[in-house]
C-alpha angles and dihedrals in degrees: 000000000000090000091048091050091053090058093040088055089056088053090048089052088054091050090052090048090054090050091050088053091053094260138121111288102242123122137182139192130192115211133188124183093343094310125112105233096182146346132208145164139204107286100171093118098037095049098030085233118138092201098052097103117158095257092047090048090049095049090045090051090054090063120198104341098162111227122025095189093108098044134101123211116212117198130176091219132036106271119253121230092271092056094037088054090056090049090053094041093055096039098242101172101200137037122189113200130198097207144341104183093100094044126013092199121176101323094133091049092051092049092046087056092052098258115144109231122198116186118195096187092213113194091211091060094041089056095044092054095040090052090050092049090051093051097040110025094153094054091044093050091048091050095052093041101248099123 
């Protein structure tokens, strides 16, 4: 758990970085054998790119790493179907999530595909996302595809 929290903190730092840039506060970190391979955050607003979710940005930042079978993806929010699809496509076996109360995402899909999902339910992240949703409901609804 302590090791997982270290990597989750790196993802939280990415979420805060996105927020400081005027973006949606979601961060992600890809880890292999105790080493952070890459980090990323939601850049949809900053890059005007509808696909630049935190997990996609993180995986993209890793570059071509060969096999993903021994990696863990940490995300501050439960991945959506776009990001869950990337997890499944690249064979990432485990996703550690900071919270899912603000967005349930594709947890069932991930589990059906054999991905282990661990959800910390962190109050700090629940509040950060809820505050963002309250301030920017139109951007949030666009991000999660409900517009």
